[in-house]
Amino acid sequence: MTVTQDHTTARQPLLRVRDLTVGFRRDGQWGDVVRKVGFGVDPGETLAVVGESGSGKSVTSMALMQLLPRDGTRVSGQVLFRGTDLLTLDERQMQRIRGNRISMIFQEPMTSLNPVMTIGAQIAESILMHRRVSPAQARAEALAMMDRVRIPSAKSRYDDFPHQFSGGMRQRVMIAAALACQPELLIADEPTTALDVTIQAQVLDLIKELQAESGMGVIFITHDMGVVAEVSDRTLVMYHGDAVETGTTPQIFDHPAQTYTRALLSAVPRLGSMAGQAGPVPYPVFDMASGQLGVPEARPDTLRADAPSLLEVSDLSKRFVVESKLLKRTVARVHAVEGVSFTLRRGETLSIVGESGCGKSTTGKLVTGLHPRDSGRVMLDGRELSTIPVAQRAHDIQMIFQDPYASLNPRLRVGDAITEPLRIHGSATAAQQREIAAQLLLRVGLKPEMASRYPHEFSGGQRQRICVARALVMKPKVIVADEAVSALDVTMKTQVVNLMMDLQQEMGLGFVFISHDMAVVERISHRIAVMYLGEIVEIGPRAAIFEDPRHPYTRRLLSAVPVPDPARRHQRAAIAASELRSPVRAPDYRHPVRQYTQISDDHFVLETGADWQ
C-alpha cells in the first residue's frame, strides 16, 4: 500500500515530495528500494519518518539531498523545496543549498566528520562557505553553537579532533555543524541514536527552540517511538520501501490502521514495564500474520544465588592528559574513570548507564584490556586481567563496540569479519568458518547469503547485528556490550535483546551492558550502575534503581526518558545546561575521598557533597 500526503493548505509548504522512487542496480538488475513515497513539510513543522532498519527511510533522506551515488542509482518523482524541484538541479546548485538552506544530520558521526580536521574548524567551515563573515566571526559563531549543543569546555575543545570525543559528543558536533547556518529545513537521520537521555532531551528541546525562533521545518528519521511522540506533529510509517501509513502523531499512536504500525508500536520498550518482575524478561513478539502480541515464555532466572563471580573490578581509575599545543606541557587531565568498583556474576547482566562522556565506554575498554588502566584491579574468572595472555583473553571476554561501521573492516566481507577471530586463533577450518558465519547471521536476524556482502551494503542497524554475531564467535564468558542495540530499530532491538537473553540462558554468559536506553536497560538488567563524571553515583538491583532512585542524577536520568505517548509530551521539564559539567581538571587536582551509603541489600548511593549543591 502506498500513501501519498497532498497538502492543499493556503500556505505554501516548505517541502513537498511526490512519487519519490529510488532504485539501485545490483548484478545488472534494477530493484526499487523506495516506491512512490510522498509527503509534505510546512515551516515550523516536524515530520517523523519511522520504520525498521532497511525500510528505506535513510535512502529517502539521501535522495532528497541528491547524496546518493549517480552510478548505479536511479531517482524519479519530484522533490519541491520552496517550489524548486531539487532533482533537476546540478551539483553546483545543490552545494549552495546543502548545509545552508537545508542541513542534514547523519546517523554515524565518526564516518561523517573529517578525522584530520578539528571539530571547531568543521563547524566553522559551513559558516565560511555560505556566509560572508571573517574567520574570527566564524570561530565565535562556531563556539556559540558548541555551547548551545552542550559540549563541555567548548573553548578548550575547539581544536580537538573527532577521535578525542565519545560517540555522543561527536553527534553533538554534527548537530552544531548542521544548525550553524540556521537552515530552513533540517533532515535529521537518527540524530539522537548515540546520545544519552539527558543530552537527547536537550537536543530535542534545542531543535524545538530553533523551530520556534526561525520557523525551521524538520524531517526526523528515527526508530525511537518515544522521540516520535516527543517531537513530531505528523508521522510517516515506512515498510520495505513503501509508505504504509501517515497521519498526525496522536492518530498513529492511538488508532494505528495498519498491522505493521501496530507491530511497531507494540515493540516499543516502555519504562515501568518491568514493575513487579524479579529478573529480566524477554520481550513479547508480535505475530504479523495474526496481528497479535505474543506472551513471553516463562523461564528460570539465569542468575543463581550461588553463582560465581566472573568479573571483579576494584577502584578502577583512568585519566587522560591534556597537553598544550605548542610546548606539549600537561595543562589539564580528563578524569574519565575515578574509583569504579563492581562485580559481575555468571549469568548476570550489569548495565552501566550515564550521559555521554561520563566514562562508561572507557570503563568497558578498561575491563577488556583495550585501554591501560592507571590504577585499580580487574579480576577475570579469578585471574588478574593483565596476567592473562591476549589470545586466551579473547576466549574469555569480548566487546561489542558503539560504532558498527568503524569497527568493521570495509575490505572484508561480513562472513569473513565474523569469523576473523577464528582464523587468527586457528580455531576452525575454512568450511567450519563458513558454517559458523551462516549460523550466527541467522541468530541475529540476517540471511546466511549476506555473508558475501561488504559492510557498506548494510544499513546501520544491520551492521550492528553483524558486530553482535562477531562477538559471539569465540563463545566468551563475558561480553561487554557498548551501546550494542543503540543503532537498531524497535523490532530488531527487541529481537537482539531476546537473543542476548537466550544466549545467557544457554551459555551462562555475563553481560556488562553499556547503554543510554533506559527502557531497554530496565528490561535486560539484573543490576544497574549509574555513572556521572567518571564515578558510579548509584548501584543496585534493577528494581531499586527504577522504583527507588536516591541520587539526584539517577532521578534526572529517569525523568528525561521520552515517553511513547504524544498526550504526555509536555510533562517533561527541560534539562538546564548549567547541570552539565566537565571531567577536565587541573593537573594538580586531587579527587575528594568518596563515601557510599547503603540503602538496602546491594543498593549503594554516593554521598552528595558541595559539588552537587
mmCIF file of C-alpha atoms in Angstrom, residues 61-386:
data_model
loop_
_atom_site.group_PDB
_atom_site.id
_atom_site.type_symbol
_atom_site.label_atom_id
_atom_site.label_comp_id
_atom_site.label_asym_id
_atom_site.label_seq_id
_atom_site.Cartn_x
_atom_site.Cartn_y
_atom_site.Cartn_z
ATOM 1 C CA SER A 61 16.524 11.355 3.020
ATOM 2 C CA MET A 62 19.672 10.886 0.929
ATOM 3 C CA ALA A 63 17.619 11.127 -2.268
ATOM 4 C CA LEU A 64 16.110 14.439 -1.134
ATOM 5 C CA MET A 65 19.621 15.907 -0.819
ATOM 6 C CA GLN A 66 20.984 14.252 -4.005
ATOM 7 C CA LEU A 67 23.602 12.448 -1.916
ATOM 8 C CA LEU A 68 23.170 9.012 -3.487
ATOM 9 C CA PRO A 69 25.881 7.931 -5.967
ATOM 10 C CA ARG A 70 24.834 8.723 -9.530
ATOM 11 C CA ASP A 71 26.261 5.458 -10.907
ATOM 12 C CA GLY A 72 24.006 2.510 -10.190
ATOM 13 C CA THR A 73 21.187 4.664 -8.789
ATOM 14 C CA ARG A 74 18.009 5.965 -10.372
ATOM 15 C CA VAL A 75 15.698 8.504 -8.742
ATOM 16 C CA SER A 76 12.344 9.662 -10.078
ATOM 17 C CA GLY A 77 9.469 11.800 -8.833
ATOM 18 C CA GLN A 78 9.542 15.369 -7.542
ATOM 19 C CA VAL A 79 11.208 16.989 -4.523
ATOM 20 C CA LEU A 80 9.837 20.543 -4.416
ATOM 21 C CA PHE A 81 11.666 22.835 -1.982
ATOM 22 C CA ARG A 82 10.043 26.281 -1.925
ATOM 23 C CA GLY A 83 8.663 25.393 -5.359
ATOM 24 C CA THR A 84 12.013 24.313 -6.888
ATOM 25 C CA ASP A 85 12.454 20.665 -7.866
ATOM 26 C CA LEU A 86 15.747 19.641 -6.256
ATOM 27 C CA LEU A 87 16.029 16.603 -8.522
ATOM 28 C CA THR A 88 16.512 18.923 -11.533
ATOM 29 C CA LEU A 89 19.432 20.882 -10.005
ATOM 30 C CA ASP A 90 23.075 20.215 -10.850
ATOM 31 C CA GLU A 91 25.772 19.589 -8.234
ATOM 32 C CA ARG A 92 26.904 23.231 -8.021
ATOM 33 C CA GLN A 93 23.359 24.422 -7.390
ATOM 34 C CA MET A 94 22.847 21.741 -4.730
ATOM 35 C CA GLN A 95 26.057 22.779 -2.957
ATOM 36 C CA ARG A 96 24.549 26.230 -2.405
ATOM 37 C CA ILE A 97 21.536 24.621 -0.740
ATOM 38 C CA ARG A 98 23.158 21.824 1.280
ATOM 39 C CA GLY A 99 24.355 22.960 4.686
ATOM 40 C CA ASN A 100 22.792 26.370 4.138
ATOM 41 C CA ARG A 101 19.052 26.252 3.380
ATOM 42 C CA ILE A 102 18.769 22.504 4.017
ATOM 43 C CA SER A 103 21.023 20.756 6.529
ATOM 44 C CA MET A 104 21.351 17.112 7.394
ATOM 45 C CA ILE A 105 22.487 15.259 10.495
ATOM 46 C CA PHE A 106 23.727 11.768 9.706
ATOM 47 C CA GLN A 107 23.373 8.577 11.719
ATOM 48 C CA GLU A 108 27.065 7.756 12.232
ATOM 49 C CA PRO A 109 29.098 10.826 13.230
ATOM 50 C CA MET A 110 32.526 9.165 13.046
ATOM 51 C CA THR A 111 32.100 8.471 9.334
ATOM 52 C CA SER A 112 30.579 11.915 8.674
ATOM 53 C CA LEU A 113 33.251 14.010 10.392
ATOM 54 C CA ASN A 114 36.653 14.605 8.790
ATOM 55 C CA PRO A 115 39.174 12.756 11.009
ATOM 56 C CA VAL A 116 42.044 15.156 10.156
ATOM 57 C CA MET A 117 40.111 18.404 10.791
ATOM 58 C CA THR A 118 39.471 19.825 14.237
ATOM 59 C CA ILE A 119 35.837 19.849 15.239
ATOM 60 C CA GLY A 120 35.794 23.632 15.552
ATOM 61 C CA ALA A 121 37.108 24.031 12.014
ATOM 62 C CA GLN A 122 34.424 21.671 10.705
ATOM 63 C CA ILE A 123 31.635 23.684 12.315
ATOM 64 C CA ALA A 124 33.149 26.975 11.123
ATOM 65 C CA GLU A 125 33.638 25.577 7.597
ATOM 66 C CA SER A 126 29.911 25.630 6.880
ATOM 67 C CA ILE A 127 29.613 29.212 8.147
ATOM 68 C CA LEU A 128 32.536 30.389 5.998
ATOM 69 C CA MET A 129 31.206 28.576 2.921
ATOM 70 C CA HIS A 130 27.728 30.056 2.968
ATOM 71 C CA ARG A 131 28.041 33.417 4.727
ATOM 72 C CA ARG A 132 30.215 36.472 4.274
ATOM 73 C CA VAL A 133 31.984 36.520 7.616
ATOM 74 C CA SER A 134 35.604 36.672 8.732
ATOM 75 C CA PRO A 135 37.374 33.593 10.132
ATOM 76 C CA ALA A 136 37.262 35.217 13.578
ATOM 77 C CA GLN A 137 33.489 35.702 13.327
ATOM 78 C CA ALA A 138 33.060 32.129 12.095
ATOM 79 C CA ARG A 139 35.074 30.860 15.066
ATOM 80 C CA ALA A 140 32.972 32.894 17.502
ATOM 81 C CA GLU A 141 29.728 31.585 15.986
ATOM 82 C CA ALA A 142 31.053 28.009 15.991
ATOM 83 C CA LEU A 143 31.943 28.315 19.693
ATOM 84 C CA ALA A 144 28.488 29.700 20.442
ATOM 85 C CA MET A 145 26.908 26.744 18.643
ATOM 86 C CA MET A 146 29.127 24.290 20.570
ATOM 87 C CA ASP A 147 27.828 25.846 23.776
ATOM 88 C CA ARG A 148 24.238 25.562 22.537
ATOM 89 C CA VAL A 149 24.556 21.809 21.998
ATOM 90 C CA ARG A 150 26.174 21.458 25.460
ATOM 91 C CA ILE A 151 29.738 20.467 24.582
ATOM 92 C CA PRO A 152 31.577 20.981 27.908
ATOM 93 C CA SER A 153 34.636 23.290 27.873
ATOM 94 C CA ALA A 154 33.862 24.297 24.275
ATOM 95 C CA LYS A 155 36.676 26.838 24.032
ATOM 96 C CA SER A 156 39.378 24.378 25.115
ATOM 97 C CA ARG A 157 37.982 21.597 22.893
ATOM 98 C CA TYR A 158 37.573 23.698 19.728
ATOM 99 C CA ASP A 159 40.909 22.430 18.348
ATOM 100 C CA ASP A 160 40.374 18.771 19.290
ATOM 101 C CA PHE A 161 39.856 16.073 16.668
ATOM 102 C CA PRO A 162 36.817 13.755 16.319
ATOM 103 C CA HIS A 163 38.605 10.690 17.721
ATOM 104 C CA GLN A 164 39.124 12.574 21.002
ATOM 105 C CA PHE A 165 35.376 12.649 21.650
ATOM 106 C CA SER A 166 32.932 9.975 22.740
ATOM 107 C CA GLY A 167 30.229 8.823 20.330
ATOM 108 C CA GLY A 168 27.612 11.065 21.892
ATOM 109 C CA MET A 169 29.945 14.061 21.863
ATOM 110 C CA ARG A 170 30.674 13.501 18.156
ATOM 111 C CA GLN A 171 26.945 13.511 17.448
ATOM 112 C CA ARG A 172 26.669 16.861 19.222
ATOM 113 C CA VAL A 173 29.417 18.201 16.947
ATOM 114 C CA MET A 174 27.397 17.022 13.929
ATOM 115 C CA ILE A 175 24.295 18.779 15.236
ATOM 116 C CA ALA A 176 26.241 22.002 15.828
ATOM 117 C CA ALA A 177 27.610 21.922 12.260
ATOM 118 C CA ALA A 178 24.156 21.265 10.802
ATOM 119 C CA LEU A 179 22.492 24.123 12.666
ATOM 120 C CA ALA A 180 25.325 26.644 12.253
ATOM 121 C CA CYS A 181 23.739 28.388 9.224
ATOM 122 C CA GLN A 182 20.196 28.334 10.638
ATOM 123 C CA PRO A 183 18.669 26.230 7.832
ATOM 124 C CA GLU A 184 15.049 26.403 6.689
ATOM 125 C CA LEU A 185 14.810 22.614 6.677
ATOM 126 C CA LEU A 186 16.683 20.141 8.864
ATOM 127 C CA ILE A 187 16.795 16.470 7.871
ATOM 128 C CA ALA A 188 17.813 14.540 10.969
ATOM 129 C CA ASP A 189 18.701 10.882 10.306
ATOM 130 C CA GLU A 190 18.763 9.193 13.732
ATOM 131 C CA PRO A 191 20.307 12.320 15.331
ATOM 132 C CA THR A 192 19.838 11.163 18.928
ATOM 133 C CA THR A 193 20.747 7.480 18.457
ATOM 134 C CA ALA A 194 24.176 7.903 20.086
ATOM 135 C CA LEU A 195 23.010 10.293 22.817
ATOM 136 C CA ASP A 196 22.127 9.558 26.408
ATOM 137 C CA VAL A 197 18.649 10.516 27.556
ATOM 138 C CA THR A 198 19.588 13.819 29.210
ATOM 139 C CA ILE A 199 21.502 15.093 26.181
ATOM 140 C CA GLN A 200 18.802 13.679 23.911
ATOM 141 C CA ALA A 201 16.219 15.678 25.835
ATOM 142 C CA GLN A 202 18.334 18.821 25.493
ATOM 143 C CA VAL A 203 18.829 18.295 21.746
ATOM 144 C CA LEU A 204 15.101 17.783 21.243
ATOM 145 C CA ASP A 205 14.430 20.928 23.276
ATOM 146 C CA LEU A 206 17.054 22.791 21.220
ATOM 147 C CA ILE A 207 15.507 21.747 17.899
ATOM 148 C CA LYS A 208 12.059 22.822 19.106
ATOM 149 C CA GLU A 209 13.522 26.117 20.357
ATOM 150 C CA LEU A 210 15.128 26.827 16.964
ATOM 151 C CA GLN A 211 11.867 25.942 15.239
ATOM 152 C CA ALA A 212 10.018 28.454 17.369
ATOM 153 C CA GLU A 213 12.602 31.147 16.590
ATOM 154 C CA SER A 214 13.050 30.604 12.854
ATOM 155 C CA GLY A 215 10.145 28.513 11.577
ATOM 156 C CA MET A 216 12.544 25.733 10.555
ATOM 157 C CA GLY A 217 10.930 22.560 9.261
ATOM 158 C CA VAL A 218 12.273 19.195 10.425
ATOM 159 C CA ILE A 219 12.199 15.711 8.933
ATOM 160 C CA PHE A 220 13.066 13.444 11.859
ATOM 161 C CA ILE A 221 14.112 9.927 10.815
ATOM 162 C CA THR A 222 14.158 7.641 13.816
ATOM 163 C CA HIS A 223 13.328 4.232 15.223
ATOM 164 C CA ASP A 224 12.687 5.626 18.732
ATOM 165 C CA MET A 225 8.933 5.926 19.156
ATOM 166 C CA GLY A 226 9.448 7.844 22.389
ATOM 167 C CA VAL A 227 11.244 10.533 20.391
ATOM 168 C CA VAL A 228 8.470 10.458 17.762
ATOM 169 C CA ALA A 229 5.871 11.081 20.460
ATOM 170 C CA GLU A 230 8.003 13.867 21.913
ATOM 171 C CA VAL A 231 8.758 15.940 18.810
ATOM 172 C CA SER A 232 6.662 15.164 15.750
ATOM 173 C CA ASP A 233 3.459 16.771 14.514
ATOM 174 C CA ARG A 234 2.901 14.103 11.865
ATOM 175 C CA THR A 235 4.310 10.631 11.317
ATOM 176 C CA LEU A 236 5.038 8.645 8.151
ATOM 177 C CA VAL A 237 5.481 4.883 8.614
ATOM 178 C CA MET A 238 7.664 3.065 6.051
ATOM 179 C CA TYR A 239 7.919 -0.675 5.448
ATOM 180 C CA HIS A 240 10.056 -2.349 2.759
ATOM 181 C CA GLY A 241 10.305 0.871 0.737
ATOM 182 C CA ASP A 242 6.604 1.791 0.875
ATOM 183 C CA ALA A 243 4.829 4.465 2.891
ATOM 184 C CA VAL A 244 2.196 2.285 4.559
ATOM 185 C CA GLU A 245 0.569 4.818 6.878
ATOM 186 C CA THR A 246 0.628 8.536 7.554
ATOM 187 C CA GLY A 247 -1.266 10.878 9.846
ATOM 188 C CA THR A 248 -0.972 13.119 12.853
ATOM 189 C CA THR A 249 1.215 11.624 15.548
ATOM 190 C CA PRO A 250 -1.664 11.208 18.047
ATOM 191 C CA GLN A 251 -3.669 9.379 15.346
ATOM 192 C CA ILE A 252 -0.793 6.999 14.607
ATOM 193 C CA PHE A 253 -0.275 6.181 18.302
ATOM 194 C CA ASP A 254 -3.939 5.977 19.329
ATOM 195 C CA HIS A 255 -5.559 4.470 16.222
ATOM 196 C CA PRO A 256 -2.970 2.700 14.024
ATOM 197 C CA ALA A 257 -4.687 1.360 10.909
ATOM 198 C CA GLN A 258 -2.004 -0.962 9.525
ATOM 199 C CA THR A 259 -0.844 -4.236 11.068
ATOM 200 C CA TYR A 260 2.776 -3.183 10.664
ATOM 201 C CA THR A 261 2.197 0.088 12.538
ATOM 202 C CA ARG A 262 0.597 -1.855 15.382
ATOM 203 C CA ALA A 263 3.608 -4.205 15.398
ATOM 204 C CA LEU A 264 5.979 -1.246 15.532
ATOM 205 C CA LEU A 265 4.158 0.320 18.481
ATOM 206 C CA SER A 266 3.845 -2.980 20.356
ATOM 207 C CA ALA A 267 7.616 -3.469 20.162
ATOM 208 C CA VAL A 268 8.401 -0.125 21.832
ATOM 209 C CA PRO A 269 10.332 -0.645 25.108
ATOM 210 C CA ARG A 270 8.355 1.205 27.791
ATOM 211 C CA LEU A 271 9.769 2.449 31.070
ATOM 212 C CA GLY A 272 7.974 0.871 34.017
ATOM 213 C CA SER A 273 7.000 -2.297 32.141
ATOM 214 C CA MET A 274 9.125 -4.433 34.490
ATOM 215 C CA ALA A 275 7.457 -3.375 37.744
ATOM 216 C CA GLY A 276 6.921 -6.433 39.924
ATOM 217 C CA GLN A 277 9.288 -8.650 37.902
ATOM 218 C CA ALA A 278 12.161 -10.267 39.797
ATOM 219 C CA GLY A 279 14.571 -10.781 36.870
ATOM 220 C CA PRO A 280 14.951 -9.925 33.190
ATOM 221 C CA VAL A 281 12.048 -10.978 30.956
ATOM 222 C CA PRO A 282 12.196 -11.361 27.152
ATOM 223 C CA TYR A 283 10.153 -9.004 25.017
ATOM 224 C CA PRO A 284 6.844 -10.311 23.661
ATOM 225 C CA VAL A 285 6.975 -10.973 19.909
ATOM 226 C CA PHE A 286 4.329 -9.567 17.559
ATOM 227 C CA ASP A 287 2.841 -12.051 15.069
ATOM 228 C CA MET A 288 2.407 -10.172 11.777
ATOM 229 C CA ALA A 289 0.049 -12.862 10.401
ATOM 230 C CA SER A 290 -2.448 -12.768 13.275
ATOM 231 C CA GLY A 291 -1.824 -9.192 14.376
ATOM 232 C CA GLN A 292 -1.492 -10.418 17.974
ATOM 233 C CA LEU A 293 1.180 -9.779 20.588
ATOM 234 C CA GLY A 294 2.692 -12.980 21.931
ATOM 235 C CA VAL A 295 3.207 -13.763 25.609
ATOM 236 C CA PRO A 296 6.868 -14.100 26.699
ATOM 237 C CA GLU A 297 7.795 -17.659 27.597
ATOM 238 C CA ALA A 298 8.387 -18.113 31.308
ATOM 239 C CA ARG A 299 11.967 -19.099 32.062
ATOM 240 C CA PRO A 300 14.135 -19.505 35.152
ATOM 241 C CA ASP A 301 16.400 -16.637 36.098
ATOM 242 C CA THR A 302 19.909 -17.034 34.671
ATOM 243 C CA LEU A 303 21.428 -15.604 37.876
ATOM 244 C CA ARG A 304 21.550 -18.170 40.653
ATOM 245 C CA ALA A 305 22.094 -17.208 44.272
ATOM 246 C CA ASP A 306 25.322 -19.258 44.394
ATOM 247 C CA ALA A 307 26.625 -18.049 41.001
ATOM 248 C CA PRO A 308 30.415 -17.477 40.990
ATOM 249 C CA SER A 309 31.955 -14.127 40.088
ATOM 250 C CA LEU A 310 33.174 -13.779 36.508
ATOM 251 C CA LEU A 311 34.449 -10.218 36.793
ATOM 252 C CA GLU A 312 35.625 -8.283 39.852
ATOM 253 C CA VAL A 313 36.583 -4.637 39.361
ATOM 254 C CA SER A 314 38.135 -2.698 42.236
ATOM 255 C CA ASP A 315 38.980 1.022 42.452
ATOM 256 C CA LEU A 316 39.454 1.398 38.683
ATOM 257 C CA SER A 317 40.801 4.770 37.507
ATOM 258 C CA LYS A 318 41.832 6.294 34.180
ATOM 259 C CA ARG A 319 42.939 9.837 33.378
ATOM 260 C CA PHE A 320 43.866 11.297 30.009
ATOM 261 C CA VAL A 321 46.474 14.040 29.749
ATOM 262 C CA VAL A 322 45.575 17.318 28.024
ATOM 263 C CA GLU A 323 48.721 18.925 26.576
ATOM 264 C CA SER A 324 49.349 22.452 25.362
ATOM 265 C CA LYS A 325 49.518 22.706 21.579
ATOM 266 C CA LEU A 326 52.947 24.335 21.423
ATOM 267 C CA LEU A 327 55.113 23.119 24.290
ATOM 268 C CA LYS A 328 53.283 19.828 24.893
ATOM 269 C CA ARG A 329 53.074 20.567 28.598
ATOM 270 C CA THR A 330 50.378 18.968 30.725
ATOM 271 C CA VAL A 331 47.768 21.685 31.212
ATOM 272 C CA ALA A 332 44.900 19.504 32.447
ATOM 273 C CA ARG A 333 43.716 15.950 32.938
ATOM 274 C CA VAL A 334 40.441 14.334 31.932
ATOM 275 C CA HIS A 335 39.229 12.250 34.880
ATOM 276 C CA ALA A 336 37.495 9.692 32.671
ATOM 277 C CA VAL A 337 37.093 6.921 35.285
ATOM 278 C CA GLU A 338 37.509 7.512 39.008
ATOM 279 C CA GLY A 339 37.425 4.796 41.672
ATOM 280 C CA VAL A 340 34.963 2.463 39.918
ATOM 281 C CA SER A 341 34.205 -0.876 41.591
ATOM 282 C CA PHE A 342 31.675 -3.593 40.752
ATOM 283 C CA THR A 343 31.284 -7.354 40.362
ATOM 284 C CA LEU A 344 29.644 -9.446 37.644
ATOM 285 C CA ARG A 345 28.481 -12.990 38.306
ATOM 286 C CA ARG A 346 27.861 -15.885 35.933
ATOM 287 C CA GLY A 347 24.500 -15.441 34.191
ATOM 288 C CA GLU A 348 24.173 -11.823 35.332
ATOM 289 C CA THR A 349 23.646 -8.632 33.340
ATOM 290 C CA LEU A 350 25.051 -5.467 34.889
ATOM 291 C CA SER A 351 24.065 -2.329 32.995
ATOM 292 C CA ILE A 352 26.180 0.823 33.143
ATOM 293 C CA VAL A 353 24.217 3.963 32.325
ATOM 294 C CA GLY A 354 25.028 7.664 32.210
ATOM 295 C CA GLU A 355 25.343 10.569 29.866
ATOM 296 C CA SER A 356 27.843 10.867 27.031
ATOM 297 C CA GLY A 357 31.357 11.447 28.351
ATOM 298 C CA CYS A 358 30.597 10.021 31.809
ATOM 299 C CA GLY A 359 33.228 7.292 31.393
ATOM 300 C CA LYS A 360 31.021 4.256 30.770
ATOM 301 C CA SER A 361 32.624 3.355 27.414
ATOM 302 C CA THR A 362 36.107 3.928 28.859
ATOM 303 C CA THR A 363 35.198 1.607 31.739
ATOM 304 C CA GLY A 364 34.232 -1.055 29.203
ATOM 305 C CA LYS A 365 37.566 -0.721 27.422
ATOM 306 C CA LEU A 366 39.471 -0.881 30.714
ATOM 307 C CA VAL A 367 37.823 -4.121 31.850
ATOM 308 C CA THR A 368 38.509 -5.757 28.466
ATOM 309 C CA GLY A 369 42.148 -4.617 28.483
ATOM 310 C CA LEU A 370 41.763 -2.391 25.410
ATOM 311 C CA HIS A 371 42.887 0.637 27.437
ATOM 312 C CA PRO A 372 45.676 0.507 30.039
ATOM 313 C CA ARG A 373 44.387 1.494 33.466
ATOM 314 C CA ASP A 374 46.121 3.988 35.753
ATOM 315 C CA SER A 375 45.167 2.130 38.913
ATOM 316 C CA GLY A 376 42.795 -0.490 40.206
ATOM 317 C CA ARG A 377 42.338 -4.210 39.732
ATOM 318 C CA VAL A 378 40.379 -6.284 37.212
ATOM 319 C CA MET A 379 39.927 -9.975 38.034
ATOM 320 C CA LEU A 380 38.528 -12.118 35.196
ATOM 321 C CA ASP A 381 37.328 -15.529 36.344
ATOM 322 C CA GLY A 382 39.695 -15.386 39.325
ATOM 323 C CA ARG A 383 42.791 -14.165 37.422
ATOM 324 C CA GLU A 384 44.238 -10.671 37.155
ATOM 325 C CA LEU A 385 43.426 -9.482 33.635
ATOM 326 C CA SER A 386 46.938 -8.196 32.928
#
